[in-house]
């Protein structure tokens, strides 16, 4: 049977989408697991974040609350660290690990970590690429324009670059977090293992995003080549 709107190249994305869904499940389940395990220190994630920031000379970086779950982030433009509902006041291993990870980003910013600077500098361009790449490509498909197809692919490569740069930023922040928590003895060695499991699971989501982007690019190239033949 023939399906006029079926795009066979979509099959390329299936493994990546499955991996992405698994990564999302992994981070949520791992965070939930270690959210039930309180740290022996008994301090909140917000307090840990504050202590680590002050220890690294970042007392001027405020910690603010942000709504949602796992919406935690460090804002390099505003120089603010934001902790979510499930992290800020929690005394769990998971929450402390997440807070320390965001402190890791603040330290990256303080030190001028090259990959973070690169990621921050390309954000406006990536937003432009992300907005226009697919519309241009689809218009190129509709009108059979190889130039528009190539333009869409070129812009989509900008999105790929962003995901490539993001990986070292996130892995480095986690490594810094675990080192800080170990050096300050905020967590015991056993607790550090749990925090590492949470951060490793979170890192999988960034790997999954990169895999999806790579296979999407392969798909676009396959579609472009099919129009040339």
mmCIF file of C-alpha atoms in Angstrom:
data_model
loop_
_atom_site.group_PDB
_atom_site.id
_atom_site.type_symbol
_atom_site.label_atom_id
_atom_site.label_comp_id
_atom_site.label_asym_id
_atom_site.label_seq_id
_atom_site.Cartn_x
_atom_site.Cartn_y
_atom_site.Cartn_z
ATOM 1 C CA UNK A 1 0.000 0.000 0.000
ATOM 2 C CA UNK A 2 1.292 3.475 -0.872
ATOM 3 C CA UNK A 3 1.191 6.294 1.666
ATOM 4 C CA UNK A 4 1.711 9.632 -0.106
ATOM 5 C CA UNK A 5 2.715 11.481 3.078
ATOM 6 C CA UNK A 6 5.019 8.808 4.436
ATOM 7 C CA UNK A 7 8.678 9.818 4.479
ATOM 8 C CA UNK A 8 10.840 6.705 4.587
ATOM 9 C CA UNK A 9 13.829 8.699 5.896
ATOM 10 C CA UNK A 10 11.954 9.097 9.192
ATOM 11 C CA UNK A 11 13.119 5.564 9.948
ATOM 12 C CA UNK A 12 16.592 7.045 10.523
ATOM 13 C CA UNK A 13 15.285 8.948 13.533
ATOM 14 C CA UNK A 14 13.580 6.036 15.277
ATOM 15 C CA UNK A 15 16.676 4.707 17.130
ATOM 16 C CA UNK A 16 17.608 8.231 18.255
ATOM 17 C CA UNK A 17 14.089 9.003 19.450
ATOM 18 C CA UNK A 18 13.984 5.740 21.418
ATOM 19 C CA UNK A 19 17.362 6.595 22.965
ATOM 20 C CA UNK A 20 16.115 10.098 23.783
ATOM 21 C CA UNK A 21 13.003 8.762 25.523
ATOM 22 C CA UNK A 22 15.113 6.276 27.465
ATOM 23 C CA UNK A 23 17.511 9.064 28.524
ATOM 24 C CA UNK A 24 14.595 11.186 29.765
ATOM 25 C CA UNK A 25 13.242 8.220 31.712
ATOM 26 C CA UNK A 26 16.703 7.480 33.112
ATOM 27 C CA UNK A 27 17.283 10.992 34.431
ATOM 28 C CA UNK A 28 13.825 11.240 35.979
ATOM 29 C CA UNK A 29 13.960 7.813 37.603
ATOM 30 C CA UNK A 30 17.522 8.285 38.879
ATOM 31 C CA UNK A 31 16.716 11.718 40.267
ATOM 32 C CA UNK A 32 13.580 10.342 41.925
ATOM 33 C CA UNK A 33 15.559 7.457 43.445
ATOM 34 C CA UNK A 34 18.227 9.638 45.027
ATOM 35 C CA UNK A 35 15.735 12.334 45.970
ATOM 36 C CA UNK A 36 14.580 9.862 48.592
ATOM 37 C CA UNK A 37 18.082 9.558 50.053
ATOM 38 C CA UNK A 38 19.050 12.356 52.414
ATOM 39 C CA UNK A 39 22.670 13.398 52.835
ATOM 40 C CA UNK A 40 24.271 12.801 56.220
ATOM 41 C CA UNK A 41 25.244 16.478 56.399
ATOM 42 C CA UNK A 42 21.573 17.423 56.617
ATOM 43 C CA UNK A 43 22.077 20.682 54.695
ATOM 44 C CA UNK A 44 19.821 21.862 51.880
ATOM 45 C CA UNK A 45 20.922 22.030 48.255
ATOM 46 C CA UNK A 46 20.509 25.812 48.383
ATOM 47 C CA UNK A 47 22.870 25.992 51.338
ATOM 48 C CA UNK A 48 25.410 23.766 49.633
ATOM 49 C CA UNK A 49 25.247 25.929 46.526
ATOM 50 C CA UNK A 50 25.807 29.050 48.585
ATOM 51 C CA UNK A 51 28.767 27.559 50.450
ATOM 52 C CA UNK A 52 30.435 26.336 47.256
ATOM 53 C CA UNK A 53 29.948 29.657 45.488
ATOM 54 C CA UNK A 54 31.362 31.608 48.418
ATOM 55 C CA UNK A 55 34.297 29.230 48.691
ATOM 56 C CA UNK A 56 35.217 29.987 45.065
ATOM 57 C CA UNK A 57 34.902 33.752 45.467
ATOM 58 C CA UNK A 58 31.472 33.951 43.874
ATOM 59 C CA UNK A 59 29.611 35.526 46.770
ATOM 60 C CA UNK A 60 28.177 38.061 44.344
ATOM 61 C CA UNK A 61 26.257 35.333 42.478
ATOM 62 C CA UNK A 62 22.765 35.108 43.996
ATOM 63 C CA UNK A 63 20.744 31.911 44.201
ATOM 64 C CA UNK A 64 17.149 32.361 43.107
ATOM 65 C CA UNK A 65 14.130 30.096 43.017
ATOM 66 C CA UNK A 66 12.637 28.978 39.715
ATOM 67 C CA UNK A 67 9.389 27.097 39.277
ATOM 68 C CA UNK A 68 9.240 23.596 37.840
ATOM 69 C CA UNK A 69 11.147 20.363 38.188
ATOM 70 C CA UNK A 70 14.730 19.996 36.975
ATOM 71 C CA UNK A 71 14.639 23.528 35.573
ATOM 72 C CA UNK A 72 17.810 24.345 37.504
ATOM 73 C CA UNK A 73 20.412 26.385 35.654
ATOM 74 C CA UNK A 74 23.115 29.014 35.873
ATOM 75 C CA UNK A 75 22.392 32.132 33.843
ATOM 76 C CA UNK A 76 25.743 33.513 32.590
ATOM 77 C CA UNK A 77 24.155 36.746 31.376
ATOM 78 C CA UNK A 78 22.510 37.669 34.674
ATOM 79 C CA UNK A 79 25.190 35.910 36.769
ATOM 80 C CA UNK A 80 22.457 34.123 38.723
ATOM 81 C CA UNK A 81 22.101 30.495 39.807
ATOM 82 C CA UNK A 82 18.500 29.274 39.855
ATOM 83 C CA UNK A 83 17.256 26.204 41.703
ATOM 84 C CA UNK A 84 13.921 24.512 41.112
ATOM 85 C CA UNK A 85 11.114 23.426 43.438
ATOM 86 C CA UNK A 86 12.458 19.889 43.746
ATOM 87 C CA UNK A 87 16.028 20.988 44.473
ATOM 88 C CA UNK A 88 16.229 24.265 46.379
ATOM 89 C CA UNK A 89 15.073 23.193 49.845
ATOM 90 C CA UNK A 90 15.798 19.472 49.489
ATOM 91 C CA UNK A 91 18.459 17.758 51.593
ATOM 92 C CA UNK A 92 18.756 14.823 49.235
ATOM 93 C CA UNK A 93 21.847 13.520 47.452
ATOM 94 C CA UNK A 94 20.177 14.191 44.106
ATOM 95 C CA UNK A 95 19.382 17.832 44.881
ATOM 96 C CA UNK A 96 22.845 18.539 46.261
ATOM 97 C CA UNK A 97 24.434 17.008 43.157
ATOM 98 C CA UNK A 98 22.302 19.183 40.869
ATOM 99 C CA UNK A 99 23.061 22.346 42.839
ATOM 100 C CA UNK A 100 26.791 21.585 42.747
ATOM 101 C CA UNK A 101 26.574 21.009 38.989
ATOM 102 C CA UNK A 102 25.144 24.494 38.506
ATOM 103 C CA UNK A 103 27.901 25.896 40.698
ATOM 104 C CA UNK A 104 30.259 24.160 38.290
ATOM 105 C CA UNK A 105 28.809 26.280 35.484
ATOM 106 C CA UNK A 106 29.269 29.436 37.557
ATOM 107 C CA UNK A 107 32.923 28.540 38.082
ATOM 108 C CA UNK A 108 33.311 27.894 34.357
ATOM 109 C CA UNK A 109 31.989 31.399 33.749
ATOM 110 C CA UNK A 110 34.324 32.852 36.367
ATOM 111 C CA UNK A 111 37.355 31.167 34.801
ATOM 112 C CA UNK A 112 36.348 31.908 31.217
ATOM 113 C CA UNK A 113 36.067 28.238 30.320
ATOM 114 C CA UNK A 114 36.512 28.172 26.540
ATOM 115 C CA UNK A 115 33.624 25.880 25.614
ATOM 116 C CA UNK A 116 31.181 27.815 27.795
ATOM 117 C CA UNK A 117 32.297 31.092 26.227
ATOM 118 C CA UNK A 118 31.912 29.574 22.782
ATOM 119 C CA UNK A 119 28.442 28.222 23.581
ATOM 120 C CA UNK A 120 27.300 31.563 24.988
ATOM 121 C CA UNK A 121 28.632 33.432 21.958
ATOM 122 C CA UNK A 122 26.829 31.263 19.406
ATOM 123 C CA UNK A 123 23.417 31.152 21.126
ATOM 124 C CA UNK A 124 21.881 34.039 19.083
ATOM 125 C CA UNK A 125 23.134 32.504 15.842
ATOM 126 C CA UNK A 126 21.904 29.063 16.813
ATOM 127 C CA UNK A 127 18.439 30.452 17.578
ATOM 128 C CA UNK A 128 18.421 31.992 14.082
ATOM 129 C CA UNK A 129 19.564 28.720 12.521
ATOM 130 C CA UNK A 130 17.032 26.685 14.478
ATOM 131 C CA UNK A 131 14.168 28.967 13.442
ATOM 132 C CA UNK A 132 14.928 29.090 9.717
ATOM 133 C CA UNK A 133 16.638 25.797 8.850
ATOM 134 C CA UNK A 134 13.594 23.542 8.598
ATOM 135 C CA UNK A 135 11.252 26.088 6.918
ATOM 136 C CA UNK A 136 13.898 26.769 4.271
ATOM 137 C CA UNK A 137 14.474 23.063 3.740
ATOM 138 C CA UNK A 138 10.752 22.309 3.455
ATOM 139 C CA UNK A 139 10.239 25.163 0.973
ATOM 140 C CA UNK A 140 13.179 23.776 -0.986
ATOM 141 C CA UNK A 141 11.505 20.366 -1.062
ATOM 142 C CA UNK A 142 8.198 21.887 -2.143
ATOM 143 C CA UNK A 143 9.664 23.890 -5.024
ATOM 144 C CA UNK A 144 12.519 21.564 -5.881
ATOM 145 C CA UNK A 145 15.135 24.227 -5.122
ATOM 146 C CA UNK A 146 18.561 22.735 -4.442
ATOM 147 C CA UNK A 147 19.812 26.120 -3.219
ATOM 148 C CA UNK A 148 17.127 26.314 -0.529
ATOM 149 C CA UNK A 149 17.745 22.708 0.462
ATOM 150 C CA UNK A 150 21.450 23.427 0.872
ATOM 151 C CA UNK A 151 20.729 26.628 2.795
ATOM 152 C CA UNK A 152 18.465 24.738 5.192
ATOM 153 C CA UNK A 153 21.109 22.051 5.728
ATOM 154 C CA UNK A 154 23.833 24.640 6.280
ATOM 155 C CA UNK A 155 21.752 26.420 8.915
ATOM 156 C CA UNK A 156 20.929 23.107 10.581
ATOM 157 C CA UNK A 157 24.658 22.459 10.922
ATOM 158 C CA UNK A 158 24.697 25.446 13.279
ATOM 159 C CA UNK A 159 22.312 23.554 15.566
ATOM 160 C CA UNK A 160 24.627 20.549 15.437
ATOM 161 C CA UNK A 161 27.607 22.699 16.442
ATOM 162 C CA UNK A 162 25.683 23.928 19.489
ATOM 163 C CA UNK A 163 25.007 20.374 20.673
ATOM 164 C CA UNK A 164 28.649 19.397 20.086
ATOM 165 C CA UNK A 165 29.866 22.333 22.172
ATOM 166 C CA UNK A 166 27.325 21.633 24.916
ATOM 167 C CA UNK A 167 28.719 18.172 25.726
ATOM 168 C CA UNK A 168 32.109 19.265 27.137
ATOM 169 C CA UNK A 169 30.401 22.116 29.023
ATOM 170 C CA UNK A 170 28.043 19.723 30.811
ATOM 171 C CA UNK A 171 30.580 16.956 31.466
ATOM 172 C CA UNK A 172 33.081 19.458 32.828
ATOM 173 C CA UNK A 173 30.486 21.043 35.149
ATOM 174 C CA UNK A 174 29.638 17.618 36.572
ATOM 175 C CA UNK A 175 33.306 16.783 37.097
ATOM 176 C CA UNK A 176 33.798 20.090 38.922
ATOM 177 C CA UNK A 177 30.713 19.434 41.038
ATOM 178 C CA UNK A 178 31.847 16.007 42.192
ATOM 179 C CA UNK A 179 35.338 17.314 42.953
ATOM 180 C CA UNK A 180 33.939 20.168 45.050
ATOM 181 C CA UNK A 181 31.595 17.877 46.958
ATOM 182 C CA UNK A 182 34.464 15.495 47.662
ATOM 183 C CA UNK A 183 36.976 18.179 48.691
ATOM 184 C CA UNK A 184 34.504 19.859 51.042
ATOM 185 C CA UNK A 185 33.274 16.506 52.348
ATOM 186 C CA UNK A 186 29.732 17.686 51.771
ATOM 187 C CA UNK A 187 28.894 14.128 50.729
ATOM 188 C CA UNK A 188 30.407 10.858 51.855
ATOM 189 C CA UNK A 189 32.078 8.606 49.281
ATOM 190 C CA UNK A 190 28.954 6.463 49.105
ATOM 191 C CA UNK A 191 26.776 9.548 48.675
ATOM 192 C CA UNK A 192 29.111 10.837 45.971
ATOM 193 C CA UNK A 193 28.422 7.671 44.019
ATOM 194 C CA UNK A 194 24.704 8.456 44.111
ATOM 195 C CA UNK A 195 25.275 12.061 43.068
ATOM 196 C CA UNK A 196 27.444 10.844 40.175
ATOM 197 C CA UNK A 197 24.650 8.526 39.052
ATOM 198 C CA UNK A 198 22.260 11.490 38.929
ATOM 199 C CA UNK A 199 24.682 13.689 36.992
ATOM 200 C CA UNK A 200 25.625 10.875 34.602
ATOM 201 C CA UNK A 201 21.945 10.277 33.876
ATOM 202 C CA UNK A 202 21.443 13.983 33.200
ATOM 203 C CA UNK A 203 24.404 13.949 30.814
ATOM 204 C CA UNK A 204 22.692 11.228 28.789
ATOM 205 C CA UNK A 205 19.985 13.703 27.770
ATOM 206 C CA UNK A 206 22.620 15.911 26.135
ATOM 207 C CA UNK A 207 24.150 12.916 24.370
ATOM 208 C CA UNK A 208 20.680 11.923 23.159
ATOM 209 C CA UNK A 209 20.036 15.433 21.843
ATOM 210 C CA UNK A 210 23.279 15.264 19.880
ATOM 211 C CA UNK A 211 22.418 11.842 18.433
ATOM 212 C CA UNK A 212 18.962 13.046 17.356
ATOM 213 C CA UNK A 213 20.526 16.096 15.693
ATOM 214 C CA UNK A 214 23.174 14.037 13.867
ATOM 215 C CA UNK A 215 20.605 11.597 12.500
ATOM 216 C CA UNK A 216 18.296 14.443 11.540
ATOM 217 C CA UNK A 217 21.149 15.940 9.537
ATOM 218 C CA UNK A 218 21.750 12.561 7.859
ATOM 219 C CA UNK A 219 18.040 12.469 7.044
ATOM 220 C CA UNK A 220 18.123 15.946 5.491
ATOM 221 C CA UNK A 221 21.122 15.006 3.395
ATOM 222 C CA UNK A 222 19.354 11.850 2.219
ATOM 223 C CA UNK A 223 16.294 13.861 1.213
ATOM 224 C CA UNK A 224 18.446 16.413 -0.586
ATOM 225 C CA UNK A 225 20.310 13.708 -2.482
ATOM 226 C CA UNK A 226 17.051 12.007 -3.489
ATOM 227 C CA UNK A 227 15.945 15.250 -5.143
ATOM 228 C CA UNK A 228 19.200 15.463 -7.082
ATOM 229 C CA UNK A 229 18.927 11.995 -8.553
#
